[in-house]
Short mmCIF file of C-alpha atoms in Angstrom, two decimals:
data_model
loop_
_atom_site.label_atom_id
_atom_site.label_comp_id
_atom_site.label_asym_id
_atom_site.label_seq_id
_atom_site.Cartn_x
_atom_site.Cartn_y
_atom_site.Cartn_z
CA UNK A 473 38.62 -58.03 72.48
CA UNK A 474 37.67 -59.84 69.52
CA UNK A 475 34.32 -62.00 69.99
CA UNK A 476 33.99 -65.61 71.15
CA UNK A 477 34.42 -67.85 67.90
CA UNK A 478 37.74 -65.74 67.10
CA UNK A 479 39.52 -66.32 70.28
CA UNK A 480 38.61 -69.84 70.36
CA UNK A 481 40.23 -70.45 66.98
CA UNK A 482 43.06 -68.43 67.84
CA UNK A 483 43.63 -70.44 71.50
CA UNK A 484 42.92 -73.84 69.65
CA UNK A 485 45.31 -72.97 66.82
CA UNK A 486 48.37 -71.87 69.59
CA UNK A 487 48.07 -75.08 71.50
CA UNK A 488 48.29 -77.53 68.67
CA UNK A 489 51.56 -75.36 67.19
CA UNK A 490 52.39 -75.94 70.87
CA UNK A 491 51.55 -79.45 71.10
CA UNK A 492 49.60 -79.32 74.31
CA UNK A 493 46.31 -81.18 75.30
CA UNK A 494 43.56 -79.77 76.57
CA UNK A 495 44.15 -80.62 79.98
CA UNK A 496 47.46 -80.00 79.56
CA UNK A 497 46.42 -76.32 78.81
CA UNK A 498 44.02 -76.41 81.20
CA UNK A 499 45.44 -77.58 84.50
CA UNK A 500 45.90 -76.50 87.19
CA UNK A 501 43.31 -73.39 87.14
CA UNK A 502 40.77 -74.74 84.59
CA UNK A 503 39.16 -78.28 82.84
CA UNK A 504 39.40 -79.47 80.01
CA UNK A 505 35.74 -79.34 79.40
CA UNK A 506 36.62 -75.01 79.55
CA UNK A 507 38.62 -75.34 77.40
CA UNK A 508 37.29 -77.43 74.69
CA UNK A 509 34.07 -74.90 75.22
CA UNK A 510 35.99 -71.65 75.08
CA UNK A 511 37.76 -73.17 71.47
CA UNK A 512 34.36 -73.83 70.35
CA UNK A 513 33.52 -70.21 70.76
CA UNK A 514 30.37 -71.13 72.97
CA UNK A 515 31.70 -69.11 75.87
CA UNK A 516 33.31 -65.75 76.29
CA UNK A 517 36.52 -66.08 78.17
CA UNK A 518 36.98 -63.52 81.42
CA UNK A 519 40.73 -61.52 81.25
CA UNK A 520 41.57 -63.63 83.93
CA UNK A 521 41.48 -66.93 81.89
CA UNK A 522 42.86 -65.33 79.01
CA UNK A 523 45.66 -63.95 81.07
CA UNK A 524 46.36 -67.67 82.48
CA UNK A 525 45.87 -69.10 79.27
CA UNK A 526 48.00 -66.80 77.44
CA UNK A 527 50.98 -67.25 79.63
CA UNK A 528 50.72 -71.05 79.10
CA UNK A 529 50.48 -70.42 75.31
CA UNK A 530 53.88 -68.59 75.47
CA UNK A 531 52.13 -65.08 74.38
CA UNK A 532 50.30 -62.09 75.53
CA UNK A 533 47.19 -61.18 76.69
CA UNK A 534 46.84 -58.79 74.16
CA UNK A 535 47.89 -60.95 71.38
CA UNK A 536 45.18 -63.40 72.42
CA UNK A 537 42.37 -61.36 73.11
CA UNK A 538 43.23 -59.27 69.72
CA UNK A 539 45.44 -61.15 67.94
CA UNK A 540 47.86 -57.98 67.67
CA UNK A 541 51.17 -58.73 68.61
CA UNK A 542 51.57 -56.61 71.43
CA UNK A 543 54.97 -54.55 70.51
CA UNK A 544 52.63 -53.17 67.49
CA UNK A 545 50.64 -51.10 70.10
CA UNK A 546 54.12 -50.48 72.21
CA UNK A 547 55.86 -49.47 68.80
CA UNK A 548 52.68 -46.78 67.91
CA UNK A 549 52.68 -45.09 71.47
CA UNK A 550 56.65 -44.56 71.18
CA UNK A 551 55.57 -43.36 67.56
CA UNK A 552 53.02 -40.85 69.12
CA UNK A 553 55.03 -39.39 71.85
CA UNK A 554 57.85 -38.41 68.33
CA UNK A 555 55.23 -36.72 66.61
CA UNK A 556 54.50 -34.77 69.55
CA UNK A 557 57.80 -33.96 70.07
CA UNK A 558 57.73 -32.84 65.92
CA UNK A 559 55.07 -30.55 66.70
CA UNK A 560 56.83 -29.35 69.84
CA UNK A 561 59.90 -28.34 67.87
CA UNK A 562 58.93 -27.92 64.24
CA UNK A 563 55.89 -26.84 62.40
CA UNK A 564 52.71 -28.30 63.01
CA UNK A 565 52.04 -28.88 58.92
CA UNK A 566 54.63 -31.75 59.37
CA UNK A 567 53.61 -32.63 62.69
CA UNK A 568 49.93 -32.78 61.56
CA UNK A 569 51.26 -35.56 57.99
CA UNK A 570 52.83 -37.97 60.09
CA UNK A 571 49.56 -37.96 63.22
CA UNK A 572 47.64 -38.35 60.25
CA UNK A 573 49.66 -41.40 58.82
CA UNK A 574 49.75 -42.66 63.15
CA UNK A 575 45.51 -42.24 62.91
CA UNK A 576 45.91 -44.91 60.04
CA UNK A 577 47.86 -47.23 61.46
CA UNK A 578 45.85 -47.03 64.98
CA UNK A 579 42.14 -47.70 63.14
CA UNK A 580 43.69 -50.32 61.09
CA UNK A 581 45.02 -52.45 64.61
CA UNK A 582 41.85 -51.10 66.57
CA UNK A 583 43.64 -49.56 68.88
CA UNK A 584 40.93 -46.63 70.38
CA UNK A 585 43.55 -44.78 72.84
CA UNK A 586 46.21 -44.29 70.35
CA UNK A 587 43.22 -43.32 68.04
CA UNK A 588 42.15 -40.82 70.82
CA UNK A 589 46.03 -39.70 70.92
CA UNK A 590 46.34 -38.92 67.33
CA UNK A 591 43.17 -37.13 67.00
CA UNK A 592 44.40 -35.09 69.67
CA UNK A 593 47.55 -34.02 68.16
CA UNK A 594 45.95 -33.05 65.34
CA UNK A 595 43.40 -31.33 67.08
CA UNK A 596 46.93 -29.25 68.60
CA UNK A 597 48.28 -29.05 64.97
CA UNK A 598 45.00 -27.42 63.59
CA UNK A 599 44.80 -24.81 66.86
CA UNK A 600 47.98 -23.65 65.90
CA UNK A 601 47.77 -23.31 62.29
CA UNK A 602 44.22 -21.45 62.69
CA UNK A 603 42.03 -24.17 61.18
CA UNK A 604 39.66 -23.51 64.18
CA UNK A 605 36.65 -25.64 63.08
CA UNK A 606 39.23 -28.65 61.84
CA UNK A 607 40.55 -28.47 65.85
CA UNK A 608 37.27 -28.71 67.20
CA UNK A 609 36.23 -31.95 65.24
CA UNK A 610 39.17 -33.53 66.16
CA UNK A 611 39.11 -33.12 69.79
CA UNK A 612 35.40 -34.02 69.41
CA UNK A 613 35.82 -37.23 67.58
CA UNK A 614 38.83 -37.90 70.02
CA UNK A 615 36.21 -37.54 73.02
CA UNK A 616 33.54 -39.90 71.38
CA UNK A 617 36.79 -42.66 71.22
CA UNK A 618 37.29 -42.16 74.87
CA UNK A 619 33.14 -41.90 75.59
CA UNK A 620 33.13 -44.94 77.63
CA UNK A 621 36.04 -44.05 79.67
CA UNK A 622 36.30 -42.37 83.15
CA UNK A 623 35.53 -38.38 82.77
CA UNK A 624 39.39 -37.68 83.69
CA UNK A 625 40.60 -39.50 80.42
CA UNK A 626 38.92 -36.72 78.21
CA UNK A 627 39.91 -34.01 79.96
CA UNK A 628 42.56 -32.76 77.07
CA UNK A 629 39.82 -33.52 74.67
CA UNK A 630 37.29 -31.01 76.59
CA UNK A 631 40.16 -28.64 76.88
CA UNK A 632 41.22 -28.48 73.50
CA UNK A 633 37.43 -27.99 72.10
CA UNK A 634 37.06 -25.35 74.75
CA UNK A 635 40.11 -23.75 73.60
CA UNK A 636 39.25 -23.80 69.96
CA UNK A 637 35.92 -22.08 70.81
CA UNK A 638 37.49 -19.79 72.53
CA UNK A 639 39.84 -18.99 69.92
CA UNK A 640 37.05 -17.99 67.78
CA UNK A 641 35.82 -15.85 70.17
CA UNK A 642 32.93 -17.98 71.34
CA UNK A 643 33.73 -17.22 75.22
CA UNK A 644 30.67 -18.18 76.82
CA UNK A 645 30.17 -21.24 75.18
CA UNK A 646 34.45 -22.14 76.11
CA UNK A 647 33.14 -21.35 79.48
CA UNK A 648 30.07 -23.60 79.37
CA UNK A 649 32.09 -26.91 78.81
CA UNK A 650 34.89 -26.12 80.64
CA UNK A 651 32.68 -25.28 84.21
CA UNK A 652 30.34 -27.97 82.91
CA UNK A 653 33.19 -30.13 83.17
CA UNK A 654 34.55 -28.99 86.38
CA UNK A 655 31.01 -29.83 87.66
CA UNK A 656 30.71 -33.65 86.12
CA UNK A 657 34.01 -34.22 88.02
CA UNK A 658 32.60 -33.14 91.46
CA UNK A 659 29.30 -34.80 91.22
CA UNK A 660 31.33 -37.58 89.84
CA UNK A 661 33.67 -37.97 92.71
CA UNK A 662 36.66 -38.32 90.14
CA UNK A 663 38.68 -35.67 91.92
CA UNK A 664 41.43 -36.25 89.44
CA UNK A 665 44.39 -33.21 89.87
CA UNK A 666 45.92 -33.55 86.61
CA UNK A 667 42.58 -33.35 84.97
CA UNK A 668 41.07 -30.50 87.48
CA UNK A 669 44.58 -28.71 87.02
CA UNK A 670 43.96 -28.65 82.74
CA UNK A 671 40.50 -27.45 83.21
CA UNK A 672 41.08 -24.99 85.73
CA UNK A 673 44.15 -23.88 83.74
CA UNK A 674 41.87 -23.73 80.50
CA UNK A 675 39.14 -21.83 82.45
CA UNK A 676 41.31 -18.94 83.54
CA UNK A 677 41.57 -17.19 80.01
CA UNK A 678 38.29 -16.88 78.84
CA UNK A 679 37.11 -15.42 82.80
CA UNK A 680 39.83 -12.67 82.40
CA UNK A 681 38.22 -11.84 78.59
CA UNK A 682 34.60 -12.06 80.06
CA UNK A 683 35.57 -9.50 83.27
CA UNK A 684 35.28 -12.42 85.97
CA UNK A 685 38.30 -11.90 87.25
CA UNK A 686 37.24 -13.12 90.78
CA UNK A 687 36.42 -16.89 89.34
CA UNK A 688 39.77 -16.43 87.15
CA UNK A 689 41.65 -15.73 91.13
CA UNK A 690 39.79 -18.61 92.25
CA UNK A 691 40.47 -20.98 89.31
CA UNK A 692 44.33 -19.97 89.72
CA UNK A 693 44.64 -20.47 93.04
CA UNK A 694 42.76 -24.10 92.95
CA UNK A 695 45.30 -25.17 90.10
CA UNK A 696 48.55 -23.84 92.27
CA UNK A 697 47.08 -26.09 95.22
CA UNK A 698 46.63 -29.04 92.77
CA UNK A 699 50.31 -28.50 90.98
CA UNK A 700 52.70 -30.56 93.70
CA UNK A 701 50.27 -33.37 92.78
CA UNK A 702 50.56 -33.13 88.78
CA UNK A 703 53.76 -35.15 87.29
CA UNK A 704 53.65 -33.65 83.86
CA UNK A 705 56.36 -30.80 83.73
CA UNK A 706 54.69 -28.92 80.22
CA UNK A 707 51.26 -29.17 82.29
CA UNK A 708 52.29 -27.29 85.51
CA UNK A 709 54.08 -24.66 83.16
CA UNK A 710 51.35 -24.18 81.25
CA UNK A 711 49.35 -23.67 84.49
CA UNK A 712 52.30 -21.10 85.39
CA UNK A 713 51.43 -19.26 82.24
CA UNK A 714 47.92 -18.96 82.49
CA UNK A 715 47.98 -17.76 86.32
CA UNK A 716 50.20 -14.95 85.07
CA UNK A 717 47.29 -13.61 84.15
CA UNK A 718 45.49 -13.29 87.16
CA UNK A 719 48.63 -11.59 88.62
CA UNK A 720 48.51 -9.05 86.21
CA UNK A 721 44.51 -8.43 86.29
CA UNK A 722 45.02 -8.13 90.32
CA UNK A 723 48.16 -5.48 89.32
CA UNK A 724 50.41 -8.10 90.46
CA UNK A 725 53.31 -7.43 88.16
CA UNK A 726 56.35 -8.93 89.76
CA UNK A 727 54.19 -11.97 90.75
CA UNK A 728 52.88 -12.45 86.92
CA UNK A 729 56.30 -12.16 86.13
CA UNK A 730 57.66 -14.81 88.56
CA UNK A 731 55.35 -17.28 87.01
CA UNK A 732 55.88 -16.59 84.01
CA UNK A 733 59.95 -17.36 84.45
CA UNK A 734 58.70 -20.64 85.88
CA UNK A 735 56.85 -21.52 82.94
CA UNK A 736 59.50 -20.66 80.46
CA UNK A 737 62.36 -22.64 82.17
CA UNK A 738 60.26 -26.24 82.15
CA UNK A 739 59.25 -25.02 78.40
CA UNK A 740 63.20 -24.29 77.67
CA UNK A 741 64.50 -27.99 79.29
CA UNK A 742 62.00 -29.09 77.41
CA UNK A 743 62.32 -27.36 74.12
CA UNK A 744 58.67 -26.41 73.54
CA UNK A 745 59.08 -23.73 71.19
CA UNK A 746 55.25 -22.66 70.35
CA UNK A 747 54.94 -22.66 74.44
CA UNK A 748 58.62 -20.58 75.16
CA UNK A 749 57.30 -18.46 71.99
CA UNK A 750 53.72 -17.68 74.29
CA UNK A 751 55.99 -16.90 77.01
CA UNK A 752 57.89 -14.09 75.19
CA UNK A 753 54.16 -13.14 74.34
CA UNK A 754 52.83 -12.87 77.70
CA UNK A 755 56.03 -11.19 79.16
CA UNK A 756 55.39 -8.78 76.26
CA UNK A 757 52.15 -8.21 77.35
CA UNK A 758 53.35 -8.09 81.06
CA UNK A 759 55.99 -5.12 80.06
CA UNK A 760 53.28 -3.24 78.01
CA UNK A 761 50.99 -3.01 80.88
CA UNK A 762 53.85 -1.64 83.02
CA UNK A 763 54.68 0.88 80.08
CA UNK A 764 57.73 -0.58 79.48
CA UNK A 765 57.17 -0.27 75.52
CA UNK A 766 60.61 -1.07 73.75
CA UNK A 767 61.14 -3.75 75.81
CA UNK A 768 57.45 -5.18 75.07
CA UNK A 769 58.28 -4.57 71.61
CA UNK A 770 61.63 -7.19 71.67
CA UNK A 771 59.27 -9.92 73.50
CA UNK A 772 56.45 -9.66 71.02
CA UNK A 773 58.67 -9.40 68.45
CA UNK A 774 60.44 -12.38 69.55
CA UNK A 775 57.35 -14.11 70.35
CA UNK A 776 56.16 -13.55 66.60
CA UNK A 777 59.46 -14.70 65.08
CA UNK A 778 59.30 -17.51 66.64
CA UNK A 779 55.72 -18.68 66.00
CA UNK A 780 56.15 -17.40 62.12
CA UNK A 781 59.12 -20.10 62.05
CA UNK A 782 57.23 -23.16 63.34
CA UNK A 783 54.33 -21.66 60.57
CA UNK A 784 51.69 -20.88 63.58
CA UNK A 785 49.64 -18.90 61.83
CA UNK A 786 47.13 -18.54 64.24
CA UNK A 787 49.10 -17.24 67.25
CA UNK A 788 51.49 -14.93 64.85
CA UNK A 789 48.68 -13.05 63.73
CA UNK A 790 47.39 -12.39 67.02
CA UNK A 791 50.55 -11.27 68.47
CA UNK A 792 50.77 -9.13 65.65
CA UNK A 793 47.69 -7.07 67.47
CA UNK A 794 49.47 -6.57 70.59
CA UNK A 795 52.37 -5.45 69.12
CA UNK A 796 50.58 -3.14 66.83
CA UNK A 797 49.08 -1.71 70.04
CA UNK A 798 53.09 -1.19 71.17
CA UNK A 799 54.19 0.41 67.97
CA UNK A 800 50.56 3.09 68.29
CA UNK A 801 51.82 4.01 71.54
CA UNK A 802 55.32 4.36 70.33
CA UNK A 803 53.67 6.81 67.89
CA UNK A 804 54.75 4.53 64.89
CA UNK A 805 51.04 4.47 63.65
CA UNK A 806 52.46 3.53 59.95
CA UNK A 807 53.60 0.23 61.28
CA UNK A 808 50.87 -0.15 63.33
CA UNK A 809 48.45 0.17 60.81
CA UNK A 810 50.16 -1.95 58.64
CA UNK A 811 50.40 -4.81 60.71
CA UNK A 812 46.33 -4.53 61.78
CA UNK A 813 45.29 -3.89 57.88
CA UNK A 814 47.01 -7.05 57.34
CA UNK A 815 45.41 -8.92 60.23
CA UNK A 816 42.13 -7.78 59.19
CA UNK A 817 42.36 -8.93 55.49
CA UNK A 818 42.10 -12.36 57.28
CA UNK A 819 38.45 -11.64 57.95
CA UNK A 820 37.98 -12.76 61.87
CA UNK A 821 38.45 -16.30 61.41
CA UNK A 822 41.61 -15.78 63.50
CA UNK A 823 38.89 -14.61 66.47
CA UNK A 824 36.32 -12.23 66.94
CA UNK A 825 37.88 -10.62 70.12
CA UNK A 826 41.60 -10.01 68.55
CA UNK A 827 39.44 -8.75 65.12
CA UNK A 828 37.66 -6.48 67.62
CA UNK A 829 41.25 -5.46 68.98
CA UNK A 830 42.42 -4.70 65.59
CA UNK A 831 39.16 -2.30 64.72
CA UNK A 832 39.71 -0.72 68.05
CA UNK A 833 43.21 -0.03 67.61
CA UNK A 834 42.50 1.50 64.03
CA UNK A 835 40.14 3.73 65.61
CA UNK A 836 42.66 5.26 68.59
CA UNK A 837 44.97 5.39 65.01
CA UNK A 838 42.12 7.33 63.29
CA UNK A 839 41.52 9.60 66.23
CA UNK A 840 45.29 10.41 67.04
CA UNK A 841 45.39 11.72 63.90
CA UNK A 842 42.05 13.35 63.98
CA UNK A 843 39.88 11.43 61.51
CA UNK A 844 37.44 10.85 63.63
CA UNK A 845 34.82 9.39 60.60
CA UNK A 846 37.07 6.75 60.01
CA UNK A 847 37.62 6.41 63.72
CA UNK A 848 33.84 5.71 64.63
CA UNK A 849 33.38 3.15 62.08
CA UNK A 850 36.10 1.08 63.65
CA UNK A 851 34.69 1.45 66.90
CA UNK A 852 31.62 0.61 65.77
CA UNK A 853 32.70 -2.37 63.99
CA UNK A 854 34.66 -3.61 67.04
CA UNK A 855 31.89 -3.39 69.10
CA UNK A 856 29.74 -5.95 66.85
CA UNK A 857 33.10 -8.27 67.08
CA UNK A 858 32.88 -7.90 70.79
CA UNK A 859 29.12 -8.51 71.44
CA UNK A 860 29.05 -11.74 69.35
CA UNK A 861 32.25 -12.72 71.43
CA UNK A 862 30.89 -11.68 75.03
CA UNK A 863 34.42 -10.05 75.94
CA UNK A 864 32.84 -7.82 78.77
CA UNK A 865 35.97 -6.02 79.81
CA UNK A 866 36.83 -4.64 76.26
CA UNK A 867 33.45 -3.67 75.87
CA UNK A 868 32.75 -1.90 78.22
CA UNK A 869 36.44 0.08 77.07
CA UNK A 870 35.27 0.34 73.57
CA UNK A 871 31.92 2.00 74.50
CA UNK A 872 33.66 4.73 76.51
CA UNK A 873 35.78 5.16 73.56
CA UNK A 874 33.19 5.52 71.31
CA UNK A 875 30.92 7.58 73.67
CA UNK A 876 33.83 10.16 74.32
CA UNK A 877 34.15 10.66 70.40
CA UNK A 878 30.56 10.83 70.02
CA UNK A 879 30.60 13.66 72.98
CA UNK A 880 33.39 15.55 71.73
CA UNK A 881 31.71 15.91 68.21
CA UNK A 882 28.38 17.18 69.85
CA UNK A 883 26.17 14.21 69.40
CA UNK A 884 25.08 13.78 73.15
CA UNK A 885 22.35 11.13 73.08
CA UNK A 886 24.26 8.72 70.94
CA UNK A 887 26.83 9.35 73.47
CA UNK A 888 24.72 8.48 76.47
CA UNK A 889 23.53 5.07 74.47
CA UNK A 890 27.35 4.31 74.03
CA UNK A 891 27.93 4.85 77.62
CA UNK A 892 24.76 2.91 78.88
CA UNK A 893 25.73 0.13 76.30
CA UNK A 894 28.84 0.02 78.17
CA UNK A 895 27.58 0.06 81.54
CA UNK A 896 25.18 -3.01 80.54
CA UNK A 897 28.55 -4.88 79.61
CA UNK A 898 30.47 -4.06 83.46
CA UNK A 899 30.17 -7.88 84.78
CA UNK A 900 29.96 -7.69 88.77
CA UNK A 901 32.81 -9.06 89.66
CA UNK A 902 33.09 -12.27 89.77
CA UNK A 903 30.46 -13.58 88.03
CA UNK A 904 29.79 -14.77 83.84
CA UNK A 905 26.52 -15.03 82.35
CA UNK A 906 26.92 -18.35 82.89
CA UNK A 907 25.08 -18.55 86.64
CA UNK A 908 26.57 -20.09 89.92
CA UNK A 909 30.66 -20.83 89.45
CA UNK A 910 31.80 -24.65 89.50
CA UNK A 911 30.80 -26.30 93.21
CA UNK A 912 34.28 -26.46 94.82
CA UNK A 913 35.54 -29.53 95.06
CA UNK A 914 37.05 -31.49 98.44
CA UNK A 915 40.54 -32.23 96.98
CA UNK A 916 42.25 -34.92 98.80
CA UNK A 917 45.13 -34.16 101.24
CA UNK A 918 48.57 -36.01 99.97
#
């Protein structure tokens, strides 16, 4: 709302083009005395008397509290929702020139939610396209727009700095504001489902990387309570997707796989391509795990086609890991190799834990074929990844790795350290580094 000597100009100027007095204004809610103060800027006019007034005035609320006509907010919104739908279905490059043009236009007309709304789609554009630090200051400036608003409103701006953190394999820390988060709502008594639903959904990821698979169960299970009550068909699917992986961690195969299909139909009707593509990924995964190799080789290859289309460089380089692990086990270590050289020419700015991944799956290449020199520098390097990233579960994998090649070559007490190293990294289950879980909530009954 603009301050007290604008809006009095602006009422004063829109009842002379009107030809109304004063009282004529006024009547029947107000004087003429409120009137002739509010024009002279001497008092601050409530939305209530702006609301009355405006509707005498022939205009909008907006209009005279802003003096913005009010189909220029209407017409950015409907502009908003097409870019998202550009970065749904083409690359985020484009997507990410015409949010940028839409941030403009919104700080131009002080408009702070669409701000918000096109600092968050770039925020999605940067995720995709690996420009980790560029997402995180986006969803951060998006969150000090929406400061002043109720907890629940910055949710997705939480969410998507969580997931950018955790995308550069800064787990704990993806944990820390997503629990933190969790917490404010409780204490808050903002028991919002949508907003619980993308934080628990969020949450789920980086306690399966971290080993707490027992808070990743109960974070998954909250959310599929919460769904019925969520209206936003790409939220509960991507809810779907990220339960999978509980499923799977609790052997749950056929379940994982059943959400999985859930999630890709509502990402299908609604032509979602990057989510369908981490569908294909995930059900890739899914048939690895199972040993179903050639079949997890079409998904992930699938997956990566279509991420490489819509230029998402991010997420096609990290497939590229899992489906170098598929080709190793194939025995295709050529391809393998190739893929994972080409990953790690990237450096690790594409995430410490897939970077660890990629060392770790050079090594198993190195000792298949009996290099085992070249083998224990991988592992080695992979486990400095992993310790900066706090990935407990492939940790505690690597170190037996590396303490069974250290064994088999004679060298017992750097063995033993490997193995205790490992040990030190087995979370019990359940539980982070982080302390107590999030207080469960009381979620209303509908």
């Amino acid at each position: 709302m603009d301050d007290p000597a604008t809006i009095g100009r602006r009422v004063q100027r829109l009842r002379a083009q009107r030809g109304l007095t004063q009282r004529q204004l006024a009547e029947p809610s107000y004087t003429p005395a409120y009137v002739s103060t509010l024009e002279s800027g001497k008092v601050r006019p409530s939305e209530t008397a702006l609301r009355f007034l405006a509707e005498r005035l022939g205009t909008s609320y907006e209009e005279l509290a802003t003096g913005r006509p009010a189909h220029l907010a209407t017409e950015l919104r409907l502009a908003l929702t097409d870019a998202h739908q550009q970065l749904a279905t083409g690359t985020a490059d484009e997507a990410a020139v015409r949010y940028r043009r839409l941030l403009a236009d919104a700080e131009h007309l002080g408009l702070v939610p669409e701000q918000a709304e096109a600092l968050l789609g770039l925020g999605d554009c940067a995720l995709e396209t690996g420009e980790l630090v560029d997402a995180g200051r986006h969803f951060q400036a998006a969150e000090r727009l929406l400061a002043e608003e109720p907890l629940p409103r910055r949710a997705r701006a939480i969410r998507g700095r969580a997931v950018a953190h955790l995308l550069a394999g800064e787990l704990r820390y993806a944990c820390y504001l997503l629990e933190s988060t969790i917490d404010e709502l409780g204490a808050s008594g903002l028991v919002d489902p949508e907003a619980l639903v993308i934080l628990y959904a969020a949450v789920i990821g980086p306690y399966i990387d971290m080993g707490a698979h027992a808070r990743a169960a109960h974070a998954a299970e909250l959310a599929l309570a919460l769904a019925p009550q969520v209206d936003d068909p790409a939220l509960v699917a991507g809810m779907h997707r990220q339960v999978a992986r509980t499923f799977l961690a609790e052997g749950r195969t056929a379940d994982a796989d059943a959400s999985l299909a859930k999630a890709q139909a509502i990402y299908q009707q609604l032509s979602l391509r990057t989510d369908l593509a981490h569908c294909h990924w995930m059900r890739g995964y899914v048939q690895a795990q199972n040993g179903e190799l050639e079949a997890a080789e079409q998904e992930l290859r699938a997956a990566r086609d279509m991420l490489n289309a819509k230029r998402a460089a991010l997420f096609t380089a990290q497939v590229e890991v899992e489906l170098a692990d598929v080709l190793r086990r194939l025995g295709r270590h050529g391809e393998a190799s190739d893929l994972l050289s080409a990953f790690l020419e990237l450096g690790d700015r594409h995430g410490a834990v897939h970077a660890g991944g990629a060392h770790r799956l050079l090594g198993l290449i190195a000792e298949e074929r009996g290099d085992n020199e070249t083998a224990e520098e991988h592992y080695v390097m992979a486990l400095g990844l992993l310790e900066r990233s706090g990935a407990s579960g492939d940790l505690a994998d690597l170190c037996r790795l590396l303490g069974d090649l250290l064994r088999r070559g004679g060298r017992t007490e750097a063995a033993l350290d490997a193995y205790r190293t490992g040990l030190g990294h087995r979370s019990p289950p359940g539980t982070t580094t982080l302390g107590p879980a999030p207080t469960a909530l009381a979620f209303p009954r509908h």
